[in-house]
mmCIF file of C-alpha atoms in Angstrom:
data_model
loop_
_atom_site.group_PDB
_atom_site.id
_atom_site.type_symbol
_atom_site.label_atom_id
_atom_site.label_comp_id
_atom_site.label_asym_id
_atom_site.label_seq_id
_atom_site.Cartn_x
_atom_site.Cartn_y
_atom_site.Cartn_z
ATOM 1 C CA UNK A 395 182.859 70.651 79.661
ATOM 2 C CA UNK A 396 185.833 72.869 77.942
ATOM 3 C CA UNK A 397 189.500 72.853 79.800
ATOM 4 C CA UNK A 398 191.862 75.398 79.507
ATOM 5 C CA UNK A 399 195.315 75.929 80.541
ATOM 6 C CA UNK A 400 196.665 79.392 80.857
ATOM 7 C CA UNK A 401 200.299 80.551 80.760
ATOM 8 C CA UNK A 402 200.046 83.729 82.951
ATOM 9 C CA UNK A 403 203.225 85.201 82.442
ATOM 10 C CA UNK A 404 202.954 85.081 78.102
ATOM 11 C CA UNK A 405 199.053 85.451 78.528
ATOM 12 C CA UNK A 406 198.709 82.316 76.057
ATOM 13 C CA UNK A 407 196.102 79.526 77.024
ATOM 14 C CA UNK A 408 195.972 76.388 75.514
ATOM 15 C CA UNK A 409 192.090 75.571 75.269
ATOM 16 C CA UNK A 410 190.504 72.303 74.132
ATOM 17 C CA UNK A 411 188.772 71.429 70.886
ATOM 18 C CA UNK A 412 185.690 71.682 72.389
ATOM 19 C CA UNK A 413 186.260 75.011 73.526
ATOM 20 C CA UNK A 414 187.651 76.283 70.279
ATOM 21 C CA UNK A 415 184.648 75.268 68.173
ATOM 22 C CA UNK A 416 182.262 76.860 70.638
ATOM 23 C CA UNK A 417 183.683 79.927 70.916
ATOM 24 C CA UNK A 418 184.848 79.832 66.724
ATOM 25 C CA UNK A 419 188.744 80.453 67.472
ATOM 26 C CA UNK A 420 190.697 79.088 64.763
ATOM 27 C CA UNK A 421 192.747 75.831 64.689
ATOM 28 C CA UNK A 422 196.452 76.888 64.828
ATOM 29 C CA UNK A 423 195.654 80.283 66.246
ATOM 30 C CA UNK A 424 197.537 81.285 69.033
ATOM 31 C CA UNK A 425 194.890 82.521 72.125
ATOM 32 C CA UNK A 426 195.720 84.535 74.737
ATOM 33 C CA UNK A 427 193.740 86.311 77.553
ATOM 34 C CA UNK A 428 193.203 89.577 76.570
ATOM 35 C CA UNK A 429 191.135 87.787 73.622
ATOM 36 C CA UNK A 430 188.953 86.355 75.891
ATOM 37 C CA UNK A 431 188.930 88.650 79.191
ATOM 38 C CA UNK A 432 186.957 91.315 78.271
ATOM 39 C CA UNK A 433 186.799 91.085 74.594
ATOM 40 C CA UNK A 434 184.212 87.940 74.528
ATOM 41 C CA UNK A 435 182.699 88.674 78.543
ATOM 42 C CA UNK A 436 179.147 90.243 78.471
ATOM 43 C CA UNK A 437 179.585 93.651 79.690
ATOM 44 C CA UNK A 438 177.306 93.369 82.488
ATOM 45 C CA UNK A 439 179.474 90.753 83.831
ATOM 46 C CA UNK A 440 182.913 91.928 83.225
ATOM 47 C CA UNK A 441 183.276 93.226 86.525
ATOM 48 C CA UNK A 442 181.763 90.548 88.265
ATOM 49 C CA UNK A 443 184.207 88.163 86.713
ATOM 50 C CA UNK A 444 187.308 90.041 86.434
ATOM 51 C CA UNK A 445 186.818 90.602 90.496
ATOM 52 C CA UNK A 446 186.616 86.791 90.596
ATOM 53 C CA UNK A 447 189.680 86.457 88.532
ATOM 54 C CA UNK A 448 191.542 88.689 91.080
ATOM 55 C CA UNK A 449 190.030 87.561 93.998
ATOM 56 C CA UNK A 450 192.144 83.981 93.051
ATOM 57 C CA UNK A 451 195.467 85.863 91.912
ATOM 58 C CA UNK A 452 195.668 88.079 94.702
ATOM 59 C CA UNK A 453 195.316 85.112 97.738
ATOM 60 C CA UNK A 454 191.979 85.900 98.473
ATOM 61 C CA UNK A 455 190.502 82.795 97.093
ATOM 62 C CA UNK A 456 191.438 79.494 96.978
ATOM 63 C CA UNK A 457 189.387 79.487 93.519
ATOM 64 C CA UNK A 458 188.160 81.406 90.570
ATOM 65 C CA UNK A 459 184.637 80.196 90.368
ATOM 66 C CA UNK A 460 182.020 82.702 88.487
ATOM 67 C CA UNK A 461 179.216 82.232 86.198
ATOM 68 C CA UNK A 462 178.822 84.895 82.791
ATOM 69 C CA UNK A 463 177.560 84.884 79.436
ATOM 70 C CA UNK A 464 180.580 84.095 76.844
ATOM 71 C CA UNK A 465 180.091 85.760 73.303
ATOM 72 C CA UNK A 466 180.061 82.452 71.024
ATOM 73 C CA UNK A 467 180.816 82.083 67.509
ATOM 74 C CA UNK A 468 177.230 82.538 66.115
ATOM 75 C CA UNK A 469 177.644 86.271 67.472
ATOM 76 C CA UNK A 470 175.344 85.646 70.848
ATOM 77 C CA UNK A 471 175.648 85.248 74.237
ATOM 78 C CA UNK A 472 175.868 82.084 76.127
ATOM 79 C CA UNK A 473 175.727 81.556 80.187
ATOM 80 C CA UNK A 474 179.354 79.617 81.082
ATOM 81 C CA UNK A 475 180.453 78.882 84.555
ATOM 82 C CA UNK A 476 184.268 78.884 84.991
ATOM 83 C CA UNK A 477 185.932 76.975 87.951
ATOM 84 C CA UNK A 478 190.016 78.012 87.672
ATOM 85 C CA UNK A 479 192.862 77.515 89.821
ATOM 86 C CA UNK A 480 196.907 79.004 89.842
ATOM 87 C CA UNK A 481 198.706 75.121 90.051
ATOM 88 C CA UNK A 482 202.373 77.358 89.740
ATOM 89 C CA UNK A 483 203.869 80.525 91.052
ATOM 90 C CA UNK A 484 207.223 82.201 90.185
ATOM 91 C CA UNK A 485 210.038 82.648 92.525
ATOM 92 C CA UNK A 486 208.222 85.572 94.187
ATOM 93 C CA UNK A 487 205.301 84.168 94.911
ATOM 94 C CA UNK A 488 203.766 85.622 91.813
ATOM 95 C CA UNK A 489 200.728 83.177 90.177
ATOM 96 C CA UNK A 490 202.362 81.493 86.309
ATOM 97 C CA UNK A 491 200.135 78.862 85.488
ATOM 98 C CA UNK A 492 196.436 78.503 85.746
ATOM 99 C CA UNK A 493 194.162 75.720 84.591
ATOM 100 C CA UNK A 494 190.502 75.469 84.940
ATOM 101 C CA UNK A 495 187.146 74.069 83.147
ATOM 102 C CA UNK A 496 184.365 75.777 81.358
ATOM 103 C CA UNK A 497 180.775 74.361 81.840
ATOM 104 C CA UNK A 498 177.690 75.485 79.416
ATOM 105 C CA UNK A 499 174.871 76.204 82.039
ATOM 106 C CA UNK A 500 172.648 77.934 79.347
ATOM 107 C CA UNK A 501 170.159 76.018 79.586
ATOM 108 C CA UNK A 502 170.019 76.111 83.439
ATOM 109 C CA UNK A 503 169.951 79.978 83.009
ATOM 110 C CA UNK A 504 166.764 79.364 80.181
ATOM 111 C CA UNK A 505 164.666 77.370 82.973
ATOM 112 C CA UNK A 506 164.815 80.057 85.477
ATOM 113 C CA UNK A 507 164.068 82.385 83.291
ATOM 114 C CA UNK A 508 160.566 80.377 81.827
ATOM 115 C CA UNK A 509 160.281 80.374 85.583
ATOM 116 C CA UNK A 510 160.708 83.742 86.480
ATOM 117 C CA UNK A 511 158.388 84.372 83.776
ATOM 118 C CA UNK A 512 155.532 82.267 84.382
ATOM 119 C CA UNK A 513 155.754 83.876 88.095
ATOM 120 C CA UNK A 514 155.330 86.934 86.933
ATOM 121 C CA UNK A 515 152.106 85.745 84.661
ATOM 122 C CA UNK A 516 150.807 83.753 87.684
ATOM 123 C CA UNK A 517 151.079 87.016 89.658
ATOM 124 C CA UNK A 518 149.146 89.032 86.878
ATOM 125 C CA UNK A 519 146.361 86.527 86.901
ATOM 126 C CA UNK A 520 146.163 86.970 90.676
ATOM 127 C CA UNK A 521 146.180 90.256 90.617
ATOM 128 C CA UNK A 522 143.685 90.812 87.555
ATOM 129 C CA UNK A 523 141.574 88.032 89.347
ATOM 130 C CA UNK A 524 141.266 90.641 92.756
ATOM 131 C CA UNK A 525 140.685 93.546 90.431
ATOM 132 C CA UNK A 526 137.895 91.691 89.014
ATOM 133 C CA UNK A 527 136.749 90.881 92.144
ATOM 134 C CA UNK A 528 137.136 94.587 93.142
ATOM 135 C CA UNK A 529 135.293 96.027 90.395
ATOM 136 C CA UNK A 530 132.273 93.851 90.841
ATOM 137 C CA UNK A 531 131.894 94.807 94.255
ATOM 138 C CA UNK A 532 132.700 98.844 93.209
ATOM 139 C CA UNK A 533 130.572 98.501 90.266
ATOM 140 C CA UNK A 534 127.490 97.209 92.453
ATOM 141 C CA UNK A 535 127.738 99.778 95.510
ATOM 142 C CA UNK A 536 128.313 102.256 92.603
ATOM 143 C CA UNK A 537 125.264 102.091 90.682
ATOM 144 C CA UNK A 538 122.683 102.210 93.042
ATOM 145 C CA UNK A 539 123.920 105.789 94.415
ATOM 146 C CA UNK A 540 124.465 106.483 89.798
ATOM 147 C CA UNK A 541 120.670 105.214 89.661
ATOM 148 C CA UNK A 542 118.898 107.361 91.855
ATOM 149 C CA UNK A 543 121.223 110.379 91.346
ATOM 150 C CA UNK A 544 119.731 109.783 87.531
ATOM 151 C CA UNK A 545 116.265 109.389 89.083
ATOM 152 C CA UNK A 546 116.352 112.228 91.049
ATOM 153 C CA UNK A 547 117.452 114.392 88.500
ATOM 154 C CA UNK A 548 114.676 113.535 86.161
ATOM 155 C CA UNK A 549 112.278 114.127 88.951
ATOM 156 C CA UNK A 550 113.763 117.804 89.393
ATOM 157 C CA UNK A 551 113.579 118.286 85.594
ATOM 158 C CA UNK A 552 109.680 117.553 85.224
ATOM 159 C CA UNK A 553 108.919 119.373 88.166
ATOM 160 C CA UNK A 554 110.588 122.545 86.366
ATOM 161 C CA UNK A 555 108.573 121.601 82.746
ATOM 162 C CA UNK A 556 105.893 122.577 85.443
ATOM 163 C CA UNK A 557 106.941 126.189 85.850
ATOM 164 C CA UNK A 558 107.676 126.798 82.374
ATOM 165 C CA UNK A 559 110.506 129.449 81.256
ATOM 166 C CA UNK A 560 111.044 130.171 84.777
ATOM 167 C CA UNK A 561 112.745 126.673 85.436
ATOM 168 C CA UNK A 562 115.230 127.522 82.296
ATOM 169 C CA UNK A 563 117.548 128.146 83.465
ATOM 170 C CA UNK A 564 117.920 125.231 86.115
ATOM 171 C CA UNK A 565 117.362 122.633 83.747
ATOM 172 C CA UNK A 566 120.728 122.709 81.626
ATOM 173 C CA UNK A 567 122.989 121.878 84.626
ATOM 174 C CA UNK A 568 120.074 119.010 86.194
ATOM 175 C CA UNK A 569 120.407 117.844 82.231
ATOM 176 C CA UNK A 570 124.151 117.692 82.488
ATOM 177 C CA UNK A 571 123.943 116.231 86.222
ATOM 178 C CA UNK A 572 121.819 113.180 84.767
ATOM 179 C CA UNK A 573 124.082 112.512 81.914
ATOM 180 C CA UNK A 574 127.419 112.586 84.024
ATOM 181 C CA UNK A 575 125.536 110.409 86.245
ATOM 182 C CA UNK A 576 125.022 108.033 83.079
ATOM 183 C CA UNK A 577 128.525 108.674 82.170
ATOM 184 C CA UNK A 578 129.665 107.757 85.590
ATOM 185 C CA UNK A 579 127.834 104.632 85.236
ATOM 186 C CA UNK A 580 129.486 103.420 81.807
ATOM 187 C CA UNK A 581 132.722 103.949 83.176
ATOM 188 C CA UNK A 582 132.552 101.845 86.194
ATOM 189 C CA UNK A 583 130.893 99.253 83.976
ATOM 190 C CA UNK A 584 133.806 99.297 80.982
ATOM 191 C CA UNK A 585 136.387 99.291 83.501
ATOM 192 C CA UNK A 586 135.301 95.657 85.051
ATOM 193 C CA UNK A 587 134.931 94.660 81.627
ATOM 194 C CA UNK A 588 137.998 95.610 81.187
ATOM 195 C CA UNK A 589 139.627 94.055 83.617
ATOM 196 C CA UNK A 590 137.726 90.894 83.432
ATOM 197 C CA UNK A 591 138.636 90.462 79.440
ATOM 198 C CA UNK A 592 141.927 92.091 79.748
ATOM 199 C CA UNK A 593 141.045 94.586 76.826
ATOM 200 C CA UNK A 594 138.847 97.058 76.034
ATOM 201 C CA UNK A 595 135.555 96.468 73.482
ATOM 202 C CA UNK A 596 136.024 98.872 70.724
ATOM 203 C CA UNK A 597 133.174 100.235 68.273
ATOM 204 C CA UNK A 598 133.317 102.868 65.232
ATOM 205 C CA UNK A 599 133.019 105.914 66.912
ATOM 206 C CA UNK A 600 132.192 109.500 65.575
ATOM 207 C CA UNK A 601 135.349 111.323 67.024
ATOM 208 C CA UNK A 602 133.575 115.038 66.336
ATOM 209 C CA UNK A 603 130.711 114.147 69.002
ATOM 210 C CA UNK A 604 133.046 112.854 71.393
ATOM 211 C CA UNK A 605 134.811 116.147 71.236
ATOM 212 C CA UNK A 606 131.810 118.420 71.647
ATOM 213 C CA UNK A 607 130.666 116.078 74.375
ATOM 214 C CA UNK A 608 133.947 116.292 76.591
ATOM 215 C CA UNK A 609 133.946 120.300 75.795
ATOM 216 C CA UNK A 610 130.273 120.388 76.697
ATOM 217 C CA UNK A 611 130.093 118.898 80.184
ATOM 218 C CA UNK A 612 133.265 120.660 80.866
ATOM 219 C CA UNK A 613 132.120 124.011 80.435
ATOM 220 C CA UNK A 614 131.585 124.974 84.091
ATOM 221 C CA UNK A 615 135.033 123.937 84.722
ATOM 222 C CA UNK A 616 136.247 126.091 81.879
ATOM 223 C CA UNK A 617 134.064 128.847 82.908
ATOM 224 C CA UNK A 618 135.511 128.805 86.260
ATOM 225 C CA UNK A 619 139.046 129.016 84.909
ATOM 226 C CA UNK A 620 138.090 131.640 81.923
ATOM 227 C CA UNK A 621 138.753 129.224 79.363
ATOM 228 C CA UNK A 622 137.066 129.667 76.184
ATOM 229 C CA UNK A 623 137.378 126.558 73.947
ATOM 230 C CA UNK A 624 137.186 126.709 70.216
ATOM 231 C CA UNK A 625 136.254 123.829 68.356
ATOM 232 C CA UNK A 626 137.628 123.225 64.701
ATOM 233 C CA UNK A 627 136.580 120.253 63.354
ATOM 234 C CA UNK A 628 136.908 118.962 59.658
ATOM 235 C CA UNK A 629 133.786 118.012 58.108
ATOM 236 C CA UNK A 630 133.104 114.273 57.125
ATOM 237 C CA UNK A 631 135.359 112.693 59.486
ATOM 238 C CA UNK A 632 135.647 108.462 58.911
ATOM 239 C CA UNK A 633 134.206 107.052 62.266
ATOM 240 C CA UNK A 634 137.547 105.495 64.599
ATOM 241 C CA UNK A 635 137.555 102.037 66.389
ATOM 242 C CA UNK A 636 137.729 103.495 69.782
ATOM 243 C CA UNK A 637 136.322 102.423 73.133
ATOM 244 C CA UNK A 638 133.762 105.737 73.559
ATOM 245 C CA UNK A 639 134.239 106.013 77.318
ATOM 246 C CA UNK A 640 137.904 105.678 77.550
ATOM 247 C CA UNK A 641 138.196 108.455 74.676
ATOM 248 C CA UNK A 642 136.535 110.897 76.255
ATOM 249 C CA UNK A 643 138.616 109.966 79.375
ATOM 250 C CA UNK A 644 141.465 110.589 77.960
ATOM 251 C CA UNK A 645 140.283 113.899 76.123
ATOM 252 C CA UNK A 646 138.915 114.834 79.099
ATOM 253 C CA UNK A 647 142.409 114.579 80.860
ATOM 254 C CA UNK A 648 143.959 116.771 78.562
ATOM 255 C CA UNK A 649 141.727 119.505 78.254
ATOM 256 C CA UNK A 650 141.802 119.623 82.213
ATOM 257 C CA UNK A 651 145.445 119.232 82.490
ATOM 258 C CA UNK A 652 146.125 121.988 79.595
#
């Protein structure tokens, strides 16, 4: 607990020991408001406290009580709360002497802080816990519909092996049907094991067929649009640690968006 006693009129306040080493003000050095009010106030709290301070002066209070962070001598911040009151006025009615106490609730500030935090990592846990929940159930209505799309398509494609160059040109889109339906599949799978673990699983992945892929079973969508996509790649490319489903999500995004 620092005290303080402030001389309004010459602005000079006579502080306590206590107060001087915390803050780092000098023995035998004179200290007067304007070095602490707004020099050493937090700037997100100036206002808050300076409408305190007037609040008093003016009549409206029969206090000055307000809590802010005080810029100590090691250069940060520390949470204060200040209880002041005018014990003498001038002639006129005008406020010349104020005393009050300084009280380092820090560490109060510090607990509800852990709390707030831990809150907010309870309420990711919940939340991640529902997703998970979520995706299961997604994942297992999901695949059954992924399945048989897949099945169907492979019935379609040997019942056009059976017609021979006439089925041609049918099979390319059943063959890109099937493995968007197998695509489909990964995705809803990597995205509750994603939100079970929390991260993705990454592997060394070949970036150039990930590329031709994504430009590959986008074509009718570029075709539609009259897009023609050219493909430079270097030759020899090192293999990236890279979830392969999320990449070509992403690439996928930006070719569509572009």
């Amino acid at each position: 607990l620092f005290r303080s006693d402030w001389t309004l009129d010459s602005g000079m306040i006579n502080i306590s020991p206590s107060f001087r080493a915390i803050t780092g003000w000098p023995d035998g050095v004179v200290l007067r408001g304007n070095d602490i009010w707004p020099e050493r106030i937090h700037p997100e709290d100036l206002r808050k406290a300076m409408a305190a301070f007037n609040a008093h002066l003016s009549g409206g209070r029969p206090m000055t009580e307000v809590e802010f962070r005080l810029l100590v001598s090691d250069g940060t911040y520390r949470w204060v709360a200040l209880r002041g009151k005018v014990m003498e006025r001038d002639a006129l009615g005008r406020p010349s002497r104020m005393i009050g106490t300084v009280r380092d609730v820090h560490d109060h500030y510090l607990s509800i802080a852990r709390e707030k935090r831990q809150e907010r990592e309870l309420a990711r846990a919940a939340h991640l816990i529902h997703l998970g929940e979520m995706a299961s159930v997604l994942s297992h209505e999901l695949n059954q519909p992924l399945t048989a799309l897949r099945n169907f398509s492979g019935v379609a494609l040997r019942r056009l092996e059976e017609l021979g160059p006439a089925g041609n040109r049918i099979a390319e889109p059943l063959k890109m049907i099937s493995e968007q339906a197998m695509r489909a599949g990964d995705i809803v799978h990597r995205v509750r094991g994603f939100v079970r673990k929390g991260r993705p699983v990454t592997v060394p992945v070949a970036i150039g067929s990930v590329v031709r892929s994504v430009v590959r079973f986008m074509q009718p969508d570029l075709g539609a649009s009259n897009v023609r996509v050219v493909v430079d790649l270097a030759e020899g490319l090192p293999p990236v640690q890279a979830d392969h489903v999320q990449l070509e999500q992403v690439l996928s995004n930006l070719v569509r968006n572009a």
